[in-house]
Short mmCIF file of C-alpha atoms in Angstrom, two decimals:
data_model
loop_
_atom_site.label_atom_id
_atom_site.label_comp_id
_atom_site.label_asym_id
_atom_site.label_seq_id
_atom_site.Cartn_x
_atom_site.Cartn_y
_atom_site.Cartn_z
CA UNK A 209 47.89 114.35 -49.20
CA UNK A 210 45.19 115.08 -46.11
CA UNK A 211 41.76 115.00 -47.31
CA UNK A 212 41.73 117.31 -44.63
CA UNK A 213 37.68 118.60 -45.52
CA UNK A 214 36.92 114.85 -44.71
CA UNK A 215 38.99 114.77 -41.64
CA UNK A 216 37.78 115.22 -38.13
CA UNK A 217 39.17 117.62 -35.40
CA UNK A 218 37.89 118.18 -32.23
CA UNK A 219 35.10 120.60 -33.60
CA UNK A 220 33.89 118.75 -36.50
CA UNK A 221 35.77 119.65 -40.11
CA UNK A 222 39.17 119.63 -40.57
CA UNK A 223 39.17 122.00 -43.18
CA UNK A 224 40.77 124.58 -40.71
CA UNK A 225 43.67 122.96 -39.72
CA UNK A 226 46.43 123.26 -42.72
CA UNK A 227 45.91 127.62 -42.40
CA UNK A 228 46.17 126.94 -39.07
CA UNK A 229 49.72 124.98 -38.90
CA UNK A 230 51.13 127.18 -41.37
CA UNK A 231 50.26 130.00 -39.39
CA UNK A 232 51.74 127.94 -36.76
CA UNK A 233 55.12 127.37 -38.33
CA UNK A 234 55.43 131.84 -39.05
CA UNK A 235 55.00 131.79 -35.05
CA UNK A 236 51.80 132.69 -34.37
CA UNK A 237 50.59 131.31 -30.62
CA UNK A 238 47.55 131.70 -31.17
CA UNK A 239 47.44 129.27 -34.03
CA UNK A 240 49.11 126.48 -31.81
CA UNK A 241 46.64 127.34 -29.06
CA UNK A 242 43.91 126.47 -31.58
CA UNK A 243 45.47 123.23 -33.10
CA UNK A 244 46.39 122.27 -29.35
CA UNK A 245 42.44 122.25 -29.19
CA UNK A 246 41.32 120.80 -32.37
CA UNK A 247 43.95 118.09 -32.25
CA UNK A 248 44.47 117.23 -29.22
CA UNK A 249 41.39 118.29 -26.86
CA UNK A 250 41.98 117.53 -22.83
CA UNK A 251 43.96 114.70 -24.36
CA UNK A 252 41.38 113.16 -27.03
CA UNK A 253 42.23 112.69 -30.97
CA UNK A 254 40.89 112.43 -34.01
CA UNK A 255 41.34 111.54 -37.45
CA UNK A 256 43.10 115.27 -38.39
CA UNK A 257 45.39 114.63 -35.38
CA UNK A 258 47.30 111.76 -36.80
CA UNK A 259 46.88 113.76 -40.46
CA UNK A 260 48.68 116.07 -38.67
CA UNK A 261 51.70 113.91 -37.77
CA UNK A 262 53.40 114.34 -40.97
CA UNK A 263 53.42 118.32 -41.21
CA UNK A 264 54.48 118.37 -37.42
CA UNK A 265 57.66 116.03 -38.01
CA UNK A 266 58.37 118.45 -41.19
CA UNK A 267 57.72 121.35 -38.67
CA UNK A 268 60.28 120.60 -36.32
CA UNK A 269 62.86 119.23 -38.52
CA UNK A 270 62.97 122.97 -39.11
CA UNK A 271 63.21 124.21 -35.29
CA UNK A 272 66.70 123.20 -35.67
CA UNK A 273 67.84 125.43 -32.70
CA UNK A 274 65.45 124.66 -29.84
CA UNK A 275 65.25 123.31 -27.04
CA UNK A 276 61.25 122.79 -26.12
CA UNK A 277 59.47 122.96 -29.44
CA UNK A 278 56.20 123.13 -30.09
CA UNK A 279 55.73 121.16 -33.34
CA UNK A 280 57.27 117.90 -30.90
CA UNK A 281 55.10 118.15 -27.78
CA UNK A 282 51.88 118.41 -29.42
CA UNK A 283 53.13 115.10 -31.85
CA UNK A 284 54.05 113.41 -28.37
CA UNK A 285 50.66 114.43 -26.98
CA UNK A 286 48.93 113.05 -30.40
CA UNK A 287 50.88 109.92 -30.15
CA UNK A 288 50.83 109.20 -26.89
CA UNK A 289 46.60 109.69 -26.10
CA UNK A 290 44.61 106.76 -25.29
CA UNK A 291 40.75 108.22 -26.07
CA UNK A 292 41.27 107.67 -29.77
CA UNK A 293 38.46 107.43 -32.55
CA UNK A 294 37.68 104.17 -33.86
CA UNK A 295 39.46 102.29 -36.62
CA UNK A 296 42.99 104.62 -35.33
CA UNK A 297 44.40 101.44 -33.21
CA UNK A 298 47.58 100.92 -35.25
CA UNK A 299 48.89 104.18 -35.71
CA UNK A 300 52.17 103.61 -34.51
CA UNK A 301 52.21 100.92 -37.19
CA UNK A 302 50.91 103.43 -39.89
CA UNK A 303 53.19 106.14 -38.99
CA UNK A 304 56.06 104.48 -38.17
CA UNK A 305 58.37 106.79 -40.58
CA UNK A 306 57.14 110.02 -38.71
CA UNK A 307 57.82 108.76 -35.18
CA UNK A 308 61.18 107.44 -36.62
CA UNK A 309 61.60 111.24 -37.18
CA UNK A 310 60.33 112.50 -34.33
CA UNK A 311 62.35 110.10 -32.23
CA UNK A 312 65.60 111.36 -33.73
CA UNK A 313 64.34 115.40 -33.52
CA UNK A 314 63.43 114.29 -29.38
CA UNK A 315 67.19 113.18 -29.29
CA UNK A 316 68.20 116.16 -30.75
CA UNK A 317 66.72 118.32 -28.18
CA UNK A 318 68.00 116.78 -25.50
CA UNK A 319 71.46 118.56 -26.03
CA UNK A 320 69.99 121.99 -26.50
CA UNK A 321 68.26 123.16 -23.54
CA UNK A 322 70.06 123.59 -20.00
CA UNK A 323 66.64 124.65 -18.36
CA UNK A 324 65.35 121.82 -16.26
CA UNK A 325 61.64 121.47 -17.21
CA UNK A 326 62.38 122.27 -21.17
CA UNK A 327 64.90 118.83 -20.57
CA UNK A 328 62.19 116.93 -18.83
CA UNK A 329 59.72 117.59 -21.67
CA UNK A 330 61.96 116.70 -24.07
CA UNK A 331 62.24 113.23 -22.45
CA UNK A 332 58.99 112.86 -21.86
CA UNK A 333 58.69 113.41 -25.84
CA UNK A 334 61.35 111.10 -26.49
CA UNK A 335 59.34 108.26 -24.58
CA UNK A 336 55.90 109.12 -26.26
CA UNK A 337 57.79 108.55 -29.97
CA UNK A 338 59.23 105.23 -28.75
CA UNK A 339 56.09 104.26 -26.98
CA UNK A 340 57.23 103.97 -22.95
CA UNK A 341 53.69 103.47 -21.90
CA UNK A 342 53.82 104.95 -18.08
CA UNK A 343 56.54 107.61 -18.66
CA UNK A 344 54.77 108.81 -21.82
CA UNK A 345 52.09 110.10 -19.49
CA UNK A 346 53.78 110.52 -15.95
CA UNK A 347 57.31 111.79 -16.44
CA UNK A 348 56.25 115.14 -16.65
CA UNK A 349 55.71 114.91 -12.93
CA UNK A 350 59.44 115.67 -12.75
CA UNK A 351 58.83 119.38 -13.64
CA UNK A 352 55.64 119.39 -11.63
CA UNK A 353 57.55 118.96 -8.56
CA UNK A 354 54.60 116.10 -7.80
CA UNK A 355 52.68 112.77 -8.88
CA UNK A 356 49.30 111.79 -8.04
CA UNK A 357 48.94 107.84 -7.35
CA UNK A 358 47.14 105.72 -5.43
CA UNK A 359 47.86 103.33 -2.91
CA UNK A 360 47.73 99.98 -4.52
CA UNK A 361 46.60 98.46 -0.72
CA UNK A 362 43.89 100.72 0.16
CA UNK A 363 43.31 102.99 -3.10
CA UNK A 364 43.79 106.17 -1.42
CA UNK A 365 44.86 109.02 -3.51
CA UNK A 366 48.39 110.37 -2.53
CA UNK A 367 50.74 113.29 -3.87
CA UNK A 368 53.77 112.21 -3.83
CA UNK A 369 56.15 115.11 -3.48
CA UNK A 370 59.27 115.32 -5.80
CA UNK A 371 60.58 118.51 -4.90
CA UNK A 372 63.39 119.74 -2.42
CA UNK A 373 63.54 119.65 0.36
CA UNK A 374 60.66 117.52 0.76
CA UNK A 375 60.44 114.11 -1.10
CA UNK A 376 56.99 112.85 0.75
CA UNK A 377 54.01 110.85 -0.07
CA UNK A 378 50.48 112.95 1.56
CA UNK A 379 47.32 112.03 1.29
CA UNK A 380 45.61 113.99 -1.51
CA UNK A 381 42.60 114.76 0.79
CA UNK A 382 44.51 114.01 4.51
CA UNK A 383 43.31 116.76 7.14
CA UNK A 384 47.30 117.32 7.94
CA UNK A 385 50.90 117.86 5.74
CA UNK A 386 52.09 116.58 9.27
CA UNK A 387 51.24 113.13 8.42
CA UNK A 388 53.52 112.90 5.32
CA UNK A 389 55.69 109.82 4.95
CA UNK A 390 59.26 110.40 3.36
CA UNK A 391 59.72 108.66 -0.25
CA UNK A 392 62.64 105.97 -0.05
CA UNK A 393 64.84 107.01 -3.80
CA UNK A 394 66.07 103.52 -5.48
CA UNK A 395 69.79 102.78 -5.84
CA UNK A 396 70.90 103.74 -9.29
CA UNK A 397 72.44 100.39 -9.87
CA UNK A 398 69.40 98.90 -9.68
CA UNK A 399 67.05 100.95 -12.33
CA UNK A 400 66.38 98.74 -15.68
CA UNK A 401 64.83 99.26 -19.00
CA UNK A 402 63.17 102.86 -19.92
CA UNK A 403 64.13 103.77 -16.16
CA UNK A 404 68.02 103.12 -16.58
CA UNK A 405 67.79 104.55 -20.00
CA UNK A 406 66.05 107.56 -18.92
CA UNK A 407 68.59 108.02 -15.54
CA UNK A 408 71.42 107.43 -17.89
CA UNK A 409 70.79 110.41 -20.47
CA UNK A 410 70.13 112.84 -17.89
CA UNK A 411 73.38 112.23 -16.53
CA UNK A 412 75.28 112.21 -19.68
CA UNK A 413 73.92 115.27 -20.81
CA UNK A 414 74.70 117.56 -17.22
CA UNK A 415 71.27 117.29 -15.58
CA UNK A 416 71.86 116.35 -12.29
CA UNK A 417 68.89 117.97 -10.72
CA UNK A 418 66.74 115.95 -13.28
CA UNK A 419 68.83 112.08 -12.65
CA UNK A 420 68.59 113.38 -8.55
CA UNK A 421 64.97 113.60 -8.66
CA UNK A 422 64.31 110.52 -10.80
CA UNK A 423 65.55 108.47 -8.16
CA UNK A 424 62.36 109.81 -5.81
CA UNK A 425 59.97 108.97 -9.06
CA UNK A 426 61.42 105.53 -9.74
CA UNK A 427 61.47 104.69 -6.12
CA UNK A 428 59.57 103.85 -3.59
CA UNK A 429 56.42 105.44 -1.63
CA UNK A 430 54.56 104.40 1.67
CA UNK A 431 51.26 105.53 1.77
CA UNK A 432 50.44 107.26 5.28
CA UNK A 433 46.96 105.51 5.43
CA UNK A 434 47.73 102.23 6.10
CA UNK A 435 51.80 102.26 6.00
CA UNK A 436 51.94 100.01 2.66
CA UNK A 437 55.42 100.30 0.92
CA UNK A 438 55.28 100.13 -3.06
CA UNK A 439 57.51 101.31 -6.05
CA UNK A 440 55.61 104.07 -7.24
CA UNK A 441 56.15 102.45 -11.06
CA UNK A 442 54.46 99.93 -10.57
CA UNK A 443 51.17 101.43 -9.21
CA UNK A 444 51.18 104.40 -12.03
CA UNK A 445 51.68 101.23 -14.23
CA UNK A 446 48.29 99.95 -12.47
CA UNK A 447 46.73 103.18 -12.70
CA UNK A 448 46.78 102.74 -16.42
CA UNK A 449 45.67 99.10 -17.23
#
């Protein structure tokens, strides 16, 4: 059980946080906007956050019949944050048996949403439980309709466009959209690991629009600064190093 009086949230105590995810679990947003920001603030953790874990993987083993769920992004976003207090480097070790869990409730999700962004979440979750280091962070991009990398020649910033109709690389702070270069998608046959994996289930499970536009994010780039070509993996992969 949580010493949760001796835990630390984002505003000190943690004394607040079990009212606050049962409240939570009866459906009350403005609980989750409050444990969103105790737990997980602008993406930093703390001691109550992995307390936490637990009650969330209880919490959505009980959202049996949804498709984006709460309780699993905010465990994902726990999980998956780098600014973490001292003395928390092991977590996945120490809660292996929740992110077991989790990764099986992620699954589950996958098969009950149809709406594009609610299916790229759920992936996204899926890769935070398992521990996918880039697509953790990044595959969200998908729903964004855009990533923000830099050019691993020059270190300009770019937005690389992953919308239709237009899959281009800009310069984040370029004077023109006219000087846009077109993003190159890789052949499916030749995605491996996380990428295959990730390609794969999006296909098996109907989501065309989703496997269509990971070929953009899993491909290639050319940055219209100094015309360097680069897999746009690889430099998120930099980006976070």
């Amino acid at each position: 059980m949580a010493d949760w009086p001796n835990l630390q949230d984002a505003y000190g105590s943690a004394e607040a946080v079990p009212s606050l995810l049962a409240d939570a679990e009866h459906g009350d947003k403005s609980a989750w906007e409050e444990l969103w920001g105790r737990l997980c603030h602008q993406g930093t953790v703390s001691s109550a956050s992995y307390a936490a874990l637990p009650r969330l993987a209880a919490m959505a083993g009980r959202n049996s019949a949804v498709g984006y769920d709460e309780a699993l992004g905010l465990a994902a976003s726990i999980i998956s944050a780098s600014d973490r207090p001292p003395g928390f480097d092991n977590v996945r070790e120490s809660y292996a048996d929740e992110l077991a869990t989790l990764t099986g409730f992620a699954e589950r999700s996958l098969g009950l949403t149809k709406n594009f962004g609610d299916f790229v979440y759920a992936l996204q979750f899926l890769m935070a439980f398992e521990g996918v280091q880039i697509w953790q962070n990044h595959l969200e991009s998908l729903a964004d309709e855009e990533v923000q990398v830099t050019c691993p020649n020059c270190s300009e910033y770019l937005y690389a466009a992953l919308g239709d109709p237009d899959f281009k690389a800009r310069l984040a702070f370029g004077p023109s959209p006219s000087e846009a270069t077109p993003l190159a998608p890789i052949q499916p046959e030749l995605l491996k690991g996380s990428e295959a994996r990730l390609f794969g289930l999006a296909q098996d499970r109907g989501q065309d629009e989703v496997a269509a536009r990971m070929l953009y994010l899993f491909g290639r780039a050319t940055c219209p600064n100094c015309d360097h070509t680069f897999l746009i993996s690889q430099a998120l992969t930099a980006e976070n190093t």
